[in-house]
PDB file of C-alpha atoms in Angstrom:
ATOM      1  CA  GLY U   1    -106.458  47.345  15.919  1.00  0.00           C
ATOM      2  CA  LEU U   2    -106.507  43.639  17.124  1.00  0.00           C
ATOM      3  CA  SER U   3    -103.464  41.543  16.626  1.00  0.00           C
ATOM      4  CA  TYR U   4    -103.681  37.885  15.260  1.00  0.00           C
ATOM      5  CA  ARG U   5    -103.233  36.548  18.372  1.00  0.00           C
ATOM      6  CA  GLN U   6    -106.141  38.664  20.146  1.00  0.00           C
ATOM      7  CA  ILE U   7    -108.738  37.793  17.489  1.00  0.00           C
ATOM      8  CA  LEU U   8    -107.862  33.954  18.111  1.00  0.00           C
ATOM      9  CA  ARG U   9    -108.441  34.238  21.605  1.00  0.00           C
ATOM     10  CA  LEU U  10    -111.958  36.295  20.777  1.00  0.00           C
ATOM     11  CA  LYS U  11    -112.721  33.389  18.336  1.00  0.00           C
ATOM     12  CA  LYS U  12    -112.331  31.081  20.885  1.00  0.00           C
ATOM     13  CA  ARG U  13    -114.554  33.154  23.851  1.00  0.00           C
ATOM     14  CA  PHE U  14    -117.032  33.914  21.127  1.00  0.00           C
ATOM     15  CA  LEU U  15    -117.492  29.477  20.265  1.00  0.00           C
ATOM     16  CA  TYR U  16    -117.613  28.739  23.867  1.00  0.00           C
ATOM     17  CA  LEU U  17    -119.187  31.019  25.224  1.00  0.00           C
ATOM     18  CA  GLY U  18    -121.700  32.926  22.011  1.00  0.00           C
ATOM     19  CA  VAL U  19    -122.065  36.497  22.402  1.00  0.00           C
ATOM     20  CA  GLU U  20    -121.567  37.565  26.457  1.00  0.00           C
ATOM     21  CA  GLY U  21    -117.955  35.797  25.911  1.00  0.00           C
ATOM     22  CA  LEU U  22    -117.107  39.115  24.306  1.00  0.00           C
ATOM     23  CA  MET U  23    -118.089  41.347  26.617  1.00  0.00           C
ATOM     24  CA  ARG U  24    -115.757  42.542  29.005  1.00  0.00           C
ATOM     25  CA  GLN U  25    -116.456  40.654  32.175  1.00  0.00           C
ATOM     26  CA  LYS U  26    -116.621  42.980  35.482  1.00  0.00           C
ATOM     27  CA  PRO U  27    -114.969  42.629  38.370  1.00  0.00           C
ATOM     28  CA  GLU U  28    -117.206  41.296  41.938  1.00  0.00           C
ATOM     29  CA  LYS U  29    -114.804  44.033  43.673  1.00  0.00           C
ATOM     30  CA  PRO U  30    -113.006  46.826  42.286  1.00  0.00           C
ATOM     31  CA  SER U  31    -109.099  46.343  43.189  1.00  0.00           C
ATOM     32  CA  ASN U  32    -108.924  49.793  44.141  1.00  0.00           C
ATOM     33  CA  LEU U  33    -111.379  49.854  47.448  1.00  0.00           C
ATOM     34  CA  LYS U  34    -109.649  50.101  50.323  1.00  0.00           C
ATOM     35  CA  VAL U  35    -110.130  47.564  53.352  1.00  0.00           C
ATOM     36  CA  THR U  36    -113.581  47.862  54.949  1.00  0.00           C
ATOM     37  CA  GLU U  37    -114.427  45.990  58.263  1.00  0.00           C
ATOM     38  CA  GLU U  38    -116.876  43.927  57.337  1.00  0.00           C
ATOM     39  CA  ASP U  39    -114.017  42.975  54.830  1.00  0.00           C
ATOM     40  CA  ALA U  40    -111.337  42.227  57.135  1.00  0.00           C
ATOM     41  CA  LYS U  41    -112.872  39.745  59.931  1.00  0.00           C
ATOM     42  CA  GLY U  42    -111.160  36.918  60.382  1.00  0.00           C
ATOM     43  CA  ARG U  43    -108.345  38.100  59.103  1.00  0.00           C
ATOM     44  CA  ASP U  44    -104.941  39.883  59.960  1.00  0.00           C
ATOM     45  CA  ALA U  45    -104.704  42.982  58.323  1.00  0.00           C
ATOM     46  CA  SER U  46    -102.314  45.070  60.222  1.00  0.00           C
ATOM     47  CA  GLU U  47     -98.967  46.663  59.470  1.00  0.00           C
ATOM     48  CA  MET U  48     -95.608  47.349  62.120  1.00  0.00           C
ATOM     49  CA  ASP U  49     -93.403  49.865  60.647  1.00  0.00           C
ATOM     50  CA  SER U  50     -90.478  51.291  62.300  1.00  0.00           C
ATOM     51  CA  SER U  51     -87.924  54.385  61.818  1.00  0.00           C
ATOM     52  CA  GLN U  52     -85.208  56.008  63.454  1.00  0.00           C
ATOM     53  CA  HIS U  53     -85.805  59.950  64.894  1.00  0.00           C
ATOM     54  CA  ARG U  54     -83.290  62.428  66.232  1.00  0.00           C
ATOM     55  CA  LEU U  55     -86.188  64.774  68.368  1.00  0.00           C
ATOM     56  CA  ILE U  56     -84.242  66.239  71.005  1.00  0.00           C
ATOM     57  CA  GLU U  57     -80.357  67.163  70.093  1.00  0.00           C
ATOM     58  CA  GLU U  58     -79.254  66.926  73.660  1.00  0.00           C
ATOM     59  CA  ILE U  59     -79.518  63.222  73.653  1.00  0.00           C
ATOM     60  CA  LYS U  60     -77.267  62.022  71.302  1.00  0.00           C
ATOM     61  CA  GLU U  61     -78.209  58.471  70.344  1.00  0.00           C
ATOM     62  CA  PRO U  62     -81.502  58.284  68.063  1.00  0.00           C
ATOM     63  CA  TRP U  63     -85.046  56.646  69.236  1.00  0.00           C
ATOM     64  CA  TRP U  64     -86.547  54.097  66.861  1.00  0.00           C
ATOM     65  CA  LEU U  65     -90.836  54.755  66.593  1.00  0.00           C
ATOM     66  CA  ILE U  66     -92.721  51.864  66.729  1.00  0.00           C
ATOM     67  CA  ALA U  67     -95.891  51.982  65.231  1.00  0.00           C
ATOM     68  CA  MET U  68     -98.933  49.172  64.207  1.00  0.00           C
ATOM     69  CA  VAL U  69    -101.782  50.249  61.976  1.00  0.00           C
ATOM     70  CA  ASP U  70    -104.900  48.240  61.811  1.00  0.00           C
ATOM     71  CA  ASP U  71    -106.161  49.047  57.719  1.00  0.00           C
ATOM     72  CA  ALA U  72    -109.682  47.431  58.759  1.00  0.00           C
ATOM     73  CA  SER U  73    -110.387  50.275  61.403  1.00  0.00           C
ATOM     74  CA  ARG U  74    -107.525  52.579  61.145  1.00  0.00           C
ATOM     75  CA  TYR U  75    -106.637  52.188  64.759  1.00  0.00           C
ATOM     76  CA  ILE U  76    -102.909  53.260  65.419  1.00  0.00           C
ATOM     77  CA  TYR U  77    -100.027  52.336  68.184  1.00  0.00           C
ATOM     78  CA  ALA U  78     -97.438  53.777  68.047  1.00  0.00           C
ATOM     79  CA  GLU U  79     -94.367  53.529  71.064  1.00  0.00           C
ATOM     80  CA  PHE U  80     -90.691  55.196  71.350  1.00  0.00           C
ATOM     81  CA  HIS U  81     -87.461  52.509  71.756  1.00  0.00           C
ATOM     82  CA  SER U  82     -83.959  53.363  72.367  1.00  0.00           C
ATOM     83  CA  SER U  83     -83.276  50.769  70.109  1.00  0.00           C
ATOM     84  CA  GLU U  84     -84.966  48.392  67.513  1.00  0.00           C
ATOM     85  CA  THR U  85     -84.657  44.703  68.215  1.00  0.00           C
ATOM     86  CA  VAL U  86     -87.316  41.465  67.316  1.00  0.00           C
ATOM     87  CA  TRP U  87     -87.937  41.931  71.806  1.00  0.00           C
ATOM     88  CA  VAL U  88     -89.021  45.045  71.459  1.00  0.00           C
ATOM     89  CA  SER U  89     -91.252  44.927  68.003  1.00  0.00           C
ATOM     90  CA  MET U  90     -92.834  41.585  69.823  1.00  0.00           C
ATOM     91  CA  ALA U  91     -93.762  43.526  73.453  1.00  0.00           C
ATOM     92  CA  VAL U  92     -94.756  47.150  71.112  1.00  0.00           C
ATOM     93  CA  LEU U  93     -96.621  43.889  69.066  1.00  0.00           C
ATOM     94  CA  ARG U  94     -98.406  42.459  72.568  1.00  0.00           C
ATOM     95  CA  VAL U  95     -99.741  45.465  73.941  1.00  0.00           C
ATOM     96  CA  TYR U  96    -100.939  46.416  70.057  1.00  0.00           C
ATOM     97  CA  ILE U  97    -103.005  43.196  70.823  1.00  0.00           C
ATOM     98  CA  ILE U  98    -104.306  43.440  74.431  1.00  0.00           C
ATOM     99  CA  VAL U  99    -105.143  47.076  73.673  1.00  0.00           C
ATOM    100  CA  ASN U 100    -107.401  46.602  70.282  1.00  0.00           C
ATOM    101  CA  PHE U 101    -108.565  43.089  70.812  1.00  0.00           C
ATOM    102  CA  HIS U 102    -109.480  43.421  74.756  1.00  0.00           C
ATOM    103  CA  TYR U 103    -107.314  40.417  75.565  1.00  0.00           C
TER     104      TYR U 103
END
């Protein structure tokens, strides 16, 4: 059943909005939709991530895969680097912007 507090809220909505106040409001856009290119225009919808990999046994030190993903267009750009630093991340971001946005 409904709690006393829920009944008071429903009564308040009914008094202010009538029967429509008791109806469940349908959201303008469902929250589980993927970001479309149209939705992403004018805003940044990109992610950067890095992960450590040991692909070749002969190479002692691990390498870092630094990747950029554009959620709207599903474009992926990635590079391998020997370290993960701010400068390396900025270099990957620079190439990503040049390639993806044609600067």
